[in-house]
Tab-separated table of C-alpha atoms in Angstrom:
chain	number	residue	atom	x	y	z
A	1	UNK	CA	86.797	87.944	142.305
A	2	UNK	CA	84.044	90.547	142.488
A	3	UNK	CA	83.095	90.403	138.831
A	4	UNK	CA	80.237	88.928	136.838
A	5	UNK	CA	79.572	88.416	133.145
A	6	UNK	CA	77.783	91.405	131.677
A	7	UNK	CA	75.010	91.423	129.143
A	8	UNK	CA	75.469	92.561	125.561
A	9	UNK	CA	76.948	95.994	124.929
A	10	UNK	CA	77.176	97.988	121.747
A	11	UNK	CA	80.152	100.323	121.660
A	12	UNK	CA	81.618	102.652	119.101
A	13	UNK	CA	84.249	100.850	117.068
A	14	UNK	CA	86.322	104.005	116.757
A	15	UNK	CA	87.668	103.744	120.299
A	16	UNK	CA	91.147	102.306	120.747
A	17	UNK	CA	91.976	99.169	122.676
A	18	UNK	CA	93.557	101.390	125.318
A	19	UNK	CA	90.255	103.243	125.694
A	20	UNK	CA	88.409	99.917	125.849
A	21	UNK	CA	90.742	98.824	128.638
A	22	UNK	CA	90.014	102.015	130.565
A	23	UNK	CA	86.290	101.475	130.017
A	24	UNK	CA	86.521	97.975	131.486
A	25	UNK	CA	88.240	99.431	134.543
A	26	UNK	CA	85.357	101.846	134.957
A	27	UNK	CA	83.037	98.820	134.923
A	28	UNK	CA	84.834	97.467	137.985
A	29	UNK	CA	87.286	95.057	136.352
A	30	UNK	CA	90.847	95.566	137.631
A	31	UNK	CA	92.303	95.050	134.159
A	32	UNK	CA	95.841	95.995	133.182
A	33	UNK	CA	96.317	94.210	129.846
A	34	UNK	CA	94.158	93.269	126.895
A	35	UNK	CA	95.036	90.791	124.170
A	36	UNK	CA	93.471	89.004	121.248
A	37	UNK	CA	92.789	85.289	121.282
A	38	UNK	CA	93.323	85.068	117.537
A	39	UNK	CA	96.886	86.408	117.970
A	40	UNK	CA	96.316	89.190	115.463
A	41	UNK	CA	97.436	91.864	117.871
A	42	UNK	CA	100.765	90.444	118.887
A	43	UNK	CA	101.379	88.199	115.883
A	44	UNK	CA	100.614	90.780	113.220
A	45	UNK	CA	103.665	91.685	111.282
A	46	UNK	CA	103.996	95.421	111.427
A	47	UNK	CA	102.486	97.048	114.536
A	48	UNK	CA	105.067	97.838	117.187
A	49	UNK	CA	104.497	97.263	120.901
A	50	UNK	CA	103.838	100.933	121.658
A	51	UNK	CA	101.167	101.033	118.942
A	52	UNK	CA	99.432	97.819	119.898
A	53	UNK	CA	96.886	99.315	122.280
A	54	UNK	CA	96.430	102.377	120.095
A	55	UNK	CA	94.713	100.391	117.343
A	56	UNK	CA	91.001	101.086	116.962
A	57	UNK	CA	88.670	98.245	117.858
A	58	UNK	CA	86.926	98.395	114.502
A	59	UNK	CA	90.291	98.131	112.686
A	60	UNK	CA	91.215	95.061	114.711
A	61	UNK	CA	87.822	93.549	113.925
A	62	UNK	CA	88.320	94.237	110.231
A	63	UNK	CA	91.581	92.289	110.278
A	64	UNK	CA	89.707	89.118	111.156
A	65	UNK	CA	86.598	89.901	109.106
A	66	UNK	CA	87.938	88.300	105.938
A	67	UNK	CA	85.673	88.415	102.922
A	68	UNK	CA	85.444	84.689	102.477
A	69	UNK	CA	84.613	83.999	106.163
A	70	UNK	CA	80.890	83.551	106.993
A	71	UNK	CA	79.383	86.306	109.173
A	72	UNK	CA	79.162	84.153	112.304
A	73	UNK	CA	82.948	83.641	112.168
A	74	UNK	CA	83.727	87.363	111.944
A	75	UNK	CA	84.703	87.848	115.548
A	76	UNK	CA	87.638	88.678	117.728
A	77	UNK	CA	88.095	86.853	121.036
A	78	UNK	CA	89.275	89.213	123.763
A	79	UNK	CA	91.274	88.101	126.796
A	80	UNK	CA	91.792	90.541	129.658
A	81	UNK	CA	94.583	90.160	132.192
A	82	UNK	CA	93.610	91.440	135.628
A	83	UNK	CA	94.132	90.939	139.355
A	84	UNK	CA	91.684	89.274	141.710
A	85	UNK	CA	90.906	90.365	145.250
A	86	UNK	CA	94.100	88.675	146.499
A	87	UNK	CA	96.293	90.463	143.922
A	88	UNK	CA	96.784	87.251	141.922
A	89	UNK	CA	97.168	87.502	138.145
A	90	UNK	CA	94.140	86.113	136.305
A	91	UNK	CA	93.451	85.820	132.574
A	92	UNK	CA	89.746	86.103	131.764
A	93	UNK	CA	88.351	85.099	128.356
A	94	UNK	CA	86.063	88.093	128.471
A	95	UNK	CA	84.090	88.593	125.283
A	96	UNK	CA	83.896	88.017	121.570
A	97	UNK	CA	83.739	91.086	119.381
A	98	UNK	CA	81.551	90.515	116.351
A	99	UNK	CA	82.167	92.700	113.351
A	100	UNK	CA	78.889	93.560	111.651
A	101	UNK	CA	77.982	95.260	108.383
A	102	UNK	CA	80.251	96.485	105.625
A	103	UNK	CA	83.899	97.442	105.943
A	104	UNK	CA	82.820	101.041	106.482
A	105	UNK	CA	80.686	100.159	109.513
A	106	UNK	CA	81.330	102.426	112.491
A	107	UNK	CA	79.984	100.129	115.205
A	108	UNK	CA	80.671	96.649	116.466
A	109	UNK	CA	78.742	94.420	118.809
A	110	UNK	CA	80.327	92.890	121.891
A	111	UNK	CA	78.795	89.707	123.182
A	112	UNK	CA	79.584	87.444	126.085
A	113	UNK	CA	81.329	84.147	125.412
A	114	UNK	CA	78.207	82.245	126.464
A	115	UNK	CA	76.113	84.147	123.953
A	116	UNK	CA	78.678	83.437	121.250
A	117	UNK	CA	78.323	79.694	121.826
A	118	UNK	CA	74.529	79.960	121.750
A	119	UNK	CA	74.849	81.556	118.321
A	120	UNK	CA	77.079	78.692	117.184
A	121	UNK	CA	74.557	76.125	118.394
A	122	UNK	CA	71.766	77.902	116.497
A	123	UNK	CA	73.813	77.915	113.335
A	124	UNK	CA	74.632	74.258	113.901
A	125	UNK	CA	70.930	73.360	114.003
A	126	UNK	CA	70.108	75.487	110.961
A	127	UNK	CA	72.949	74.066	108.909
A	128	UNK	CA	72.113	70.546	109.983
A	129	UNK	CA	68.509	71.009	108.813
A	130	UNK	CA	69.522	72.534	105.473
A	131	UNK	CA	72.138	69.911	104.733
A	132	UNK	CA	69.745	67.164	105.770
A	133	UNK	CA	67.211	68.506	103.288
A	134	UNK	CA	69.906	68.659	100.645
A	135	UNK	CA	70.811	65.001	101.122
A	136	UNK	CA	67.152	64.040	101.023
A	137	UNK	CA	67.371	62.001	104.172
A	138	UNK	CA	64.141	60.912	105.799
A	139	UNK	CA	65.666	61.461	109.211
A	140	UNK	CA	65.458	64.952	110.668
A	141	UNK	CA	69.276	65.090	111.012
A	142	UNK	CA	71.267	62.578	109.040
A	143	UNK	CA	74.820	61.634	109.981
A	144	UNK	CA	76.044	63.311	106.810
A	145	UNK	CA	74.214	66.508	107.732
A	146	UNK	CA	75.652	66.598	111.229
A	147	UNK	CA	79.185	65.921	110.010
A	148	UNK	CA	78.920	68.584	107.315
A	149	UNK	CA	77.491	71.129	109.754
A	150	UNK	CA	80.318	70.521	112.218
A	151	UNK	CA	82.816	70.930	109.417
A	152	UNK	CA	81.246	74.188	108.245
A	153	UNK	CA	81.080	75.599	111.758
A	154	UNK	CA	84.403	74.722	113.270
A	155	UNK	CA	86.912	73.920	110.552
A	156	UNK	CA	89.568	76.474	109.738
A	157	UNK	CA	90.172	75.966	106.072
A	158	UNK	CA	92.998	77.790	104.361
A	159	UNK	CA	91.913	80.541	102.047
A	160	UNK	CA	90.834	79.371	98.614
A	161	UNK	CA	92.174	81.071	95.525
A	162	UNK	CA	89.432	83.693	95.513
A	163	UNK	CA	91.702	86.688	94.987
A	164	UNK	CA	93.395	86.468	91.599
A	165	UNK	CA	95.021	89.790	90.842
A	166	UNK	CA	98.172	88.312	89.359
A	167	UNK	CA	96.697	85.320	87.573
A	168	UNK	CA	98.058	86.564	84.249
A	169	UNK	CA	100.863	88.769	83.093
A	170	UNK	CA	102.966	88.973	86.244
A	171	UNK	CA	104.450	85.505	86.603
A	172	UNK	CA	107.023	86.093	83.898
A	173	UNK	CA	107.915	89.477	85.392
A	174	UNK	CA	108.421	88.078	88.863
A	175	UNK	CA	110.609	85.274	87.574
A	176	UNK	CA	112.831	87.812	85.819
A	177	UNK	CA	112.939	90.122	88.851
A	178	UNK	CA	116.328	88.973	90.076
A	179	UNK	CA	117.798	89.028	86.587
A	180	UNK	CA	116.579	92.260	85.024
A	181	UNK	CA	115.402	94.228	88.058
A	182	UNK	CA	112.244	94.753	90.067
A	183	UNK	CA	108.896	94.446	88.239
A	184	UNK	CA	106.632	97.477	87.947
A	185	UNK	CA	103.106	96.491	88.956
A	186	UNK	CA	99.698	97.921	88.208
A	187	UNK	CA	97.732	99.542	91.015
A	188	UNK	CA	94.662	97.475	90.113
A	189	UNK	CA	96.627	94.280	90.700
A	190	UNK	CA	97.677	95.363	94.179
A	191	UNK	CA	94.222	96.710	94.989
A	192	UNK	CA	92.713	93.304	94.198
A	193	UNK	CA	95.373	91.502	96.241
A	194	UNK	CA	94.704	93.788	99.228
A	195	UNK	CA	90.910	93.523	98.821
A	196	UNK	CA	90.444	97.186	98.041
A	197	UNK	CA	93.137	98.295	100.495
A	198	UNK	CA	91.030	97.510	103.559
A	199	UNK	CA	93.540	95.064	105.073
A	200	UNK	CA	95.583	97.634	106.978
A	201	UNK	CA	98.196	96.035	109.237
A	202	UNK	CA	100.131	99.122	110.227
A	203	UNK	CA	100.094	102.912	110.007
A	204	UNK	CA	103.305	104.905	110.226
A	205	UNK	CA	103.744	108.688	109.989
A	206	UNK	CA	104.675	108.616	106.296
A	207	UNK	CA	103.189	105.381	105.015
A	208	UNK	CA	100.546	102.688	105.388
A	209	UNK	CA	101.113	98.934	105.380
A	210	UNK	CA	98.631	96.519	103.847
A	211	UNK	CA	98.413	92.751	103.780
A	212	UNK	CA	97.579	91.144	100.447
A	213	UNK	CA	97.108	87.658	99.030
A	214	UNK	CA	98.187	86.362	95.648
A	215	UNK	CA	96.053	83.962	93.638
A	216	UNK	CA	98.274	81.111	94.860
A	217	UNK	CA	97.520	81.974	98.490
A	218	UNK	CA	100.966	83.510	99.053
A	219	UNK	CA	100.709	86.506	101.386
A	220	UNK	CA	102.431	89.805	100.608
A	221	UNK	CA	103.008	93.113	102.381
A	222	UNK	CA	102.325	96.339	100.478
A	223	UNK	CA	103.913	99.581	101.680
A	224	UNK	CA	102.229	102.749	100.395
A	225	UNK	CA	103.223	106.366	100.889
A	226	UNK	CA	100.681	108.538	102.688
A	227	UNK	CA	101.104	111.230	100.010
A	228	UNK	CA	98.029	111.212	97.774
A	229	UNK	CA	98.812	113.825	95.148
A	230	UNK	CA	101.663	114.505	92.737
A	231	UNK	CA	101.818	118.134	93.913
A	232	UNK	CA	102.851	116.962	97.405
A	233	UNK	CA	105.479	114.577	95.990
A	234	UNK	CA	108.754	116.392	95.357
A	235	UNK	CA	111.444	115.491	92.855
A	236	UNK	CA	113.674	114.578	95.783
A	237	UNK	CA	111.015	112.206	97.132
A	238	UNK	CA	110.800	110.535	93.741
A	239	UNK	CA	114.575	110.157	93.577
A	240	UNK	CA	114.672	108.637	97.073
A	241	UNK	CA	111.839	106.262	96.159
A	242	UNK	CA	113.671	105.060	93.044
A	243	UNK	CA	116.979	104.815	94.901
A	244	UNK	CA	115.428	102.734	97.674
A	245	UNK	CA	113.969	100.301	95.135
A	246	UNK	CA	117.354	100.050	93.452
A	247	UNK	CA	119.091	99.437	96.782
A	248	UNK	CA	116.575	96.853	98.009
A	249	UNK	CA	116.752	94.962	94.720
A	250	UNK	CA	120.423	94.219	95.366
A	251	UNK	CA	119.634	92.142	98.446
A	252	UNK	CA	118.448	88.628	97.734
A	253	UNK	CA	118.676	86.626	100.936
A	254	UNK	CA	116.305	84.175	102.577
A	255	UNK	CA	116.655	85.943	105.942
A	256	UNK	CA	115.747	89.319	104.437
A	257	UNK	CA	112.250	90.546	103.643
A	258	UNK	CA	112.846	90.669	99.924
A	259	UNK	CA	111.338	93.264	97.616
A	260	UNK	CA	108.952	91.676	95.091
A	261	UNK	CA	107.881	94.711	93.100
A	262	UNK	CA	106.737	98.323	93.131
A	263	UNK	CA	103.933	100.494	91.793
A	264	UNK	CA	104.294	104.056	90.501
A	265	UNK	CA	101.389	105.798	88.808
A	266	UNK	CA	100.029	109.357	88.850
A	267	UNK	CA	96.281	108.747	88.458
A	268	UNK	CA	95.419	108.076	91.165
A	269	UNK	CA	98.756	109.041	92.651
A	270	UNK	CA	100.457	105.882	93.924
A	271	UNK	CA	103.914	104.978	95.176
A	272	UNK	CA	104.048	101.462	96.639
A	273	UNK	CA	106.554	98.714	97.330
A	274	UNK	CA	105.662	95.029	97.639
A	275	UNK	CA	107.479	92.744	100.070
A	276	UNK	CA	107.237	89.248	101.442
A	277	UNK	CA	104.923	88.844	104.425
A	278	UNK	CA	105.913	87.234	107.714
A	279	UNK	CA	102.973	86.147	109.879
A	280	UNK	CA	104.439	85.506	113.331
A	281	UNK	CA	105.220	88.986	114.566
A	282	UNK	CA	108.468	90.637	115.538
A	283	UNK	CA	111.257	89.274	117.696
A	284	UNK	CA	110.640	92.187	120.091
A	285	UNK	CA	107.061	91.028	120.682
A	286	UNK	CA	108.097	87.462	121.464
A	287	UNK	CA	110.810	88.585	123.857
A	288	UNK	CA	108.952	91.324	125.738
A	289	UNK	CA	105.175	91.047	125.378
A	290	UNK	CA	103.509	88.806	127.881
A	291	UNK	CA	100.779	87.521	125.567
A	292	UNK	CA	103.135	86.471	122.769
A	293	UNK	CA	104.575	82.984	122.595
A	294	UNK	CA	107.953	82.812	124.307
A	295	UNK	CA	110.886	81.425	122.362
A	296	UNK	CA	112.968	78.487	123.562
A	297	UNK	CA	116.742	78.555	123.407
A	298	UNK	CA	117.117	76.570	120.166
A	299	UNK	CA	114.696	78.898	118.415
A	300	UNK	CA	116.602	81.948	119.651
A	301	UNK	CA	119.873	80.501	118.372
A	302	UNK	CA	118.318	79.898	114.948
A	303	UNK	CA	116.972	83.453	114.837
A	304	UNK	CA	120.266	85.159	115.689
A	305	UNK	CA	122.088	82.824	113.295
A	306	UNK	CA	119.782	83.856	110.439
A	307	UNK	CA	120.268	87.539	111.273
A	308	UNK	CA	124.060	87.103	111.332
A	309	UNK	CA	124.089	85.344	107.953
A	310	UNK	CA	121.908	88.052	106.405
A	311	UNK	CA	124.035	90.894	107.765
A	312	UNK	CA	127.168	89.128	106.552
A	313	UNK	CA	125.642	88.923	103.066
A	314	UNK	CA	124.653	92.605	103.112
A	315	UNK	CA	128.103	93.720	104.257
A	316	UNK	CA	129.781	91.781	101.454
A	317	UNK	CA	127.890	93.387	98.588
A	318	UNK	CA	130.350	94.983	96.199
A	319	UNK	CA	130.232	97.853	96.760
A	320	UNK	CA	128.317	97.681	100.058
A	321	UNK	CA	124.995	99.097	98.850
A	322	UNK	CA	123.132	99.067	102.107
A	323	UNK	CA	123.462	98.368	105.767
A	324	UNK	CA	120.727	98.655	108.408
A	325	UNK	CA	121.105	101.700	110.602
A	326	UNK	CA	118.319	100.845	113.049
A	327	UNK	CA	118.957	97.141	113.589
A	328	UNK	CA	116.883	95.954	116.548
A	329	UNK	CA	114.508	93.191	117.579
A	330	UNK	CA	111.632	95.431	116.424
A	331	UNK	CA	112.693	95.146	112.781
A	332	UNK	CA	113.316	91.396	112.843
A	333	UNK	CA	110.192	89.448	111.939
A	334	UNK	CA	109.493	85.741	112.184
A	335	UNK	CA	108.145	83.335	109.591
A	336	UNK	CA	105.730	80.502	110.319
A	337	UNK	CA	108.625	78.255	111.342
A	338	UNK	CA	110.217	81.069	113.415
A	339	UNK	CA	113.085	81.889	111.103
A	340	UNK	CA	114.317	85.481	111.122
A	341	UNK	CA	113.692	88.111	108.451
A	342	UNK	CA	115.283	91.563	108.640
A	343	UNK	CA	112.764	94.203	107.597
A	344	UNK	CA	111.520	97.762	108.026
A	345	UNK	CA	115.014	99.204	108.028
A	346	UNK	CA	116.732	102.340	106.814
A	347	UNK	CA	119.963	102.168	104.901
A	348	UNK	CA	123.237	103.928	104.447
A	349	UNK	CA	123.091	104.885	100.782
A	350	UNK	CA	126.076	104.451	98.497
A	351	UNK	CA	126.122	107.264	95.910
A	352	UNK	CA	129.121	105.713	94.129
A	353	UNK	CA	131.398	108.326	95.684
A	354	UNK	CA	134.741	106.771	96.365
A	355	UNK	CA	136.368	109.657	98.176
A	356	UNK	CA	137.795	109.433	101.691
A	357	UNK	CA	134.620	110.756	103.331
A	358	UNK	CA	132.432	108.141	101.616
A	359	UNK	CA	134.846	105.358	102.562
A	360	UNK	CA	134.865	106.528	106.194
A	361	UNK	CA	131.044	106.632	106.257
A	362	UNK	CA	130.857	103.041	105.032
A	363	UNK	CA	133.351	101.949	107.690
A	364	UNK	CA	131.365	103.647	110.451
A	365	UNK	CA	128.181	102.053	109.150
A	366	UNK	CA	129.659	98.551	109.281
A	367	UNK	CA	131.031	99.104	112.784
A	368	UNK	CA	127.645	100.429	113.899
A	369	UNK	CA	125.879	97.304	112.603
A	370	UNK	CA	128.349	95.065	114.453
A	371	UNK	CA	127.765	97.056	117.646
A	372	UNK	CA	123.982	96.831	117.323
A	373	UNK	CA	124.188	93.109	116.630
A	374	UNK	CA	126.017	92.790	119.955
A	375	UNK	CA	123.164	94.630	121.694
A	376	UNK	CA	120.684	92.352	119.919
A	377	UNK	CA	122.572	89.313	121.257
A	378	UNK	CA	122.337	90.701	124.782
A	379	UNK	CA	118.597	91.231	124.343
A	380	UNK	CA	118.041	87.669	123.107
A	381	UNK	CA	120.134	86.151	125.907
A	382	UNK	CA	118.716	88.228	128.759
A	383	UNK	CA	115.171	88.891	127.578
A	384	UNK	CA	115.607	92.500	128.718
A	385	UNK	CA	114.744	95.580	126.674
A	386	UNK	CA	117.593	97.658	125.167
A	387	UNK	CA	116.448	100.548	127.359
A	388	UNK	CA	114.669	99.697	130.599
A	389	UNK	CA	111.761	101.594	132.139
A	390	UNK	CA	114.204	103.560	134.289
A	391	UNK	CA	116.124	104.585	131.125
A	392	UNK	CA	119.013	102.312	131.941
A	393	UNK	CA	120.886	101.019	128.900
A	394	UNK	CA	121.084	97.246	128.492
A	395	UNK	CA	124.803	97.354	127.747
A	396	UNK	CA	125.438	99.133	131.071
A	397	UNK	CA	123.277	96.625	132.956
A	398	UNK	CA	125.235	93.758	131.371
A	399	UNK	CA	128.677	95.231	132.033
A	400	UNK	CA	129.010	93.617	135.467
A	401	UNK	CA	128.312	90.207	133.905
A	402	UNK	CA	130.610	90.754	130.915
A	403	UNK	CA	133.413	91.978	133.200
A	404	UNK	CA	133.204	88.826	135.333
A	405	UNK	CA	131.879	90.542	138.457
A	406	UNK	CA	128.671	88.496	138.333
A	407	UNK	CA	128.071	84.983	136.947
A	408	UNK	CA	127.023	84.886	133.279
A	409	UNK	CA	124.415	82.215	134.007
A	410	UNK	CA	122.492	84.762	136.095
A	411	UNK	CA	121.893	87.053	133.111
A	412	UNK	CA	119.882	84.483	131.131
A	413	UNK	CA	116.205	85.218	130.445
A	414	UNK	CA	114.074	84.064	133.387
A	415	UNK	CA	111.510	82.512	131.028
A	416	UNK	CA	114.277	80.194	129.834
A	417	UNK	CA	115.361	79.340	133.370
A	418	UNK	CA	111.778	78.396	134.302
A	419	UNK	CA	111.260	76.307	131.149
A	420	UNK	CA	112.631	72.939	130.079
A	421	UNK	CA	114.730	74.727	127.440
A	422	UNK	CA	117.261	76.469	129.661
A	423	UNK	CA	120.216	78.100	127.936
A	424	UNK	CA	123.368	75.983	128.408
A	425	UNK	CA	126.026	77.880	130.341
A	426	UNK	CA	128.633	77.159	127.655
A	427	UNK	CA	126.367	78.720	124.999
A	428	UNK	CA	125.803	81.829	127.120
A	429	UNK	CA	129.523	82.149	127.823
A	430	UNK	CA	130.452	81.773	124.142
A	431	UNK	CA	127.850	84.297	122.967
A	432	UNK	CA	128.874	86.760	125.674
A	433	UNK	CA	132.393	86.561	124.293
A	434	UNK	CA	130.940	87.576	120.904
A	435	UNK	CA	129.091	90.433	122.617
A	436	UNK	CA	132.329	91.702	124.159
A	437	UNK	CA	133.976	91.865	120.738
A	438	UNK	CA	130.967	93.702	119.266
A	439	UNK	CA	130.326	96.369	121.908
A	440	UNK	CA	133.780	97.565	122.936
A	441	UNK	CA	133.387	101.299	123.587
A	442	UNK	CA	136.521	102.362	121.681
A	443	UNK	CA	135.624	102.448	118.001
A	444	UNK	CA	139.183	101.684	116.986
A	445	UNK	CA	139.067	98.354	118.805
A	446	UNK	CA	135.828	97.263	117.193
A	447	UNK	CA	137.602	95.763	114.189
A	448	UNK	CA	135.605	92.541	114.024
A	449	UNK	CA	133.555	92.184	110.815
A	450	UNK	CA	130.073	90.711	110.394
A	451	UNK	CA	131.652	87.780	108.595
A	452	UNK	CA	133.760	87.042	111.656
A	453	UNK	CA	130.741	87.537	113.916
A	454	UNK	CA	128.709	85.038	111.859
A	455	UNK	CA	131.534	82.495	112.114
A	456	UNK	CA	131.674	82.853	115.912
A	457	UNK	CA	127.894	82.538	116.283
A	458	UNK	CA	127.886	79.460	114.030
A	459	UNK	CA	130.381	77.774	116.363
A	460	UNK	CA	127.725	78.060	119.084
A	461	UNK	CA	124.547	77.446	117.098
A	462	UNK	CA	125.964	74.805	114.756
A	463	UNK	CA	123.541	75.865	112.000
A	464	UNK	CA	124.265	76.253	108.306
A	465	UNK	CA	122.718	79.067	106.220
A	466	UNK	CA	120.153	76.578	104.905
A	467	UNK	CA	119.170	75.504	108.438
A	468	UNK	CA	118.794	79.112	109.604
A	469	UNK	CA	116.655	80.077	106.586
A	470	UNK	CA	112.862	79.678	106.482
A	471	UNK	CA	111.915	76.155	105.494
A	472	UNK	CA	108.945	77.433	103.534
A	473	UNK	CA	109.740	80.824	102.094
A	474	UNK	CA	106.862	82.620	100.309
A	475	UNK	CA	109.228	84.054	97.727
A	476	UNK	CA	110.470	80.626	96.755
A	477	UNK	CA	106.870	79.326	96.725
A	478	UNK	CA	106.071	82.043	94.210
A	479	UNK	CA	109.063	81.231	92.038
A	480	UNK	CA	108.229	77.530	92.169
A	481	UNK	CA	104.661	78.249	91.103
A	482	UNK	CA	105.884	80.471	88.287
A	483	UNK	CA	108.344	77.863	87.058
A	484	UNK	CA	105.624	75.192	87.130
A	485	UNK	CA	103.099	77.352	85.278
A	486	UNK	CA	105.591	78.362	82.598
A	487	UNK	CA	106.690	74.766	82.124
A	488	UNK	CA	103.064	73.757	81.720
């Protein structure tokens, strides 16, 4: 490949990753994809695929520049996918981006990987000398000093309890949340948890998403409106905000990104909602983005089983208070053990109107969710996007398989076929039968309920609600901590 390692560059951190990719092409590197070795780009919870390359470099660097991490660890490893002279795909560990200065810094430094290791060696020597002096050893570098230096340089300790916004006053509120309602939180508490609101993990047209950390180490997601003054916040907006909190508080399911609290104050103007945080990205990313970790068949079965159980629970609320209208793999996020969590969804709102029109709307909503779950099943089985690059709908592409004109085994995701975790033909056939019952074009024939869908999927997956739920759920960690502290 006609490419050599470059010397150090200093670039403006305000350029996007897409612009950085174009800049690399101008330097002679035939690059077509850029990813982050720390997985923050494709494993972050909120950014969608289309927004991934539109993130500014300095914002990505800030995500890994945690306050408690020493300066030499504040870097972002970049991997560039490109083609060599023979048109073969090659992944090059290109550079490390070091974030320098305060959180308001406008520049970053880019250094070669070799230079990054030289820096580590220098720090190793310095730390070894300092620790050796601390132990009072007569040798220039004692064994204790070397061991301690290695630990300081290369260990990845979990975050200590350095952020303590909710150390007092909130535990009792959170424990009562599912009994008396959703707790109202102080802005100062959330600001401390989000380290001054610098941990931005997503920006949407009407809101900003932050990542925060409780004193126990439990991670949270904070959704804040982009409106920054009461004059711009209408009475209707306030009513919708309150209604959404009321609606979300009625869902308490382990496969749903549960609401933990909200913040409403006028000085400074604040409207926020606090949710659980899921660290492993969206299902869409794992199915369709090359850099993300691909999911084996058992994991996919567990994910769709968790989604089915959650939707069944939501459809059985009396009266049905909410149902997702934009159900897709983009709003299903994965926990550390790759269990599903439905999130970032809009809802059909029940205004307690029991007339014929309201009843019909609820029926249509439930049928729509069943239909979209069928599309989601197709996406998980095939690994294909709901709408392809040539604007072809997935359901139309799959029709020849579902109608028996082509073998069902041929529609399975190619990454599964190439791996040791191929999808069993009987599983594919059984799930395709569920798909047929979900996506029939005539609305009158789509009479199957989410409860029936969940039963059919369980016959294939063989997983109980407990097995499909996250094994370590942050919400239950928090409740356990609260119960322990109150007992003590």
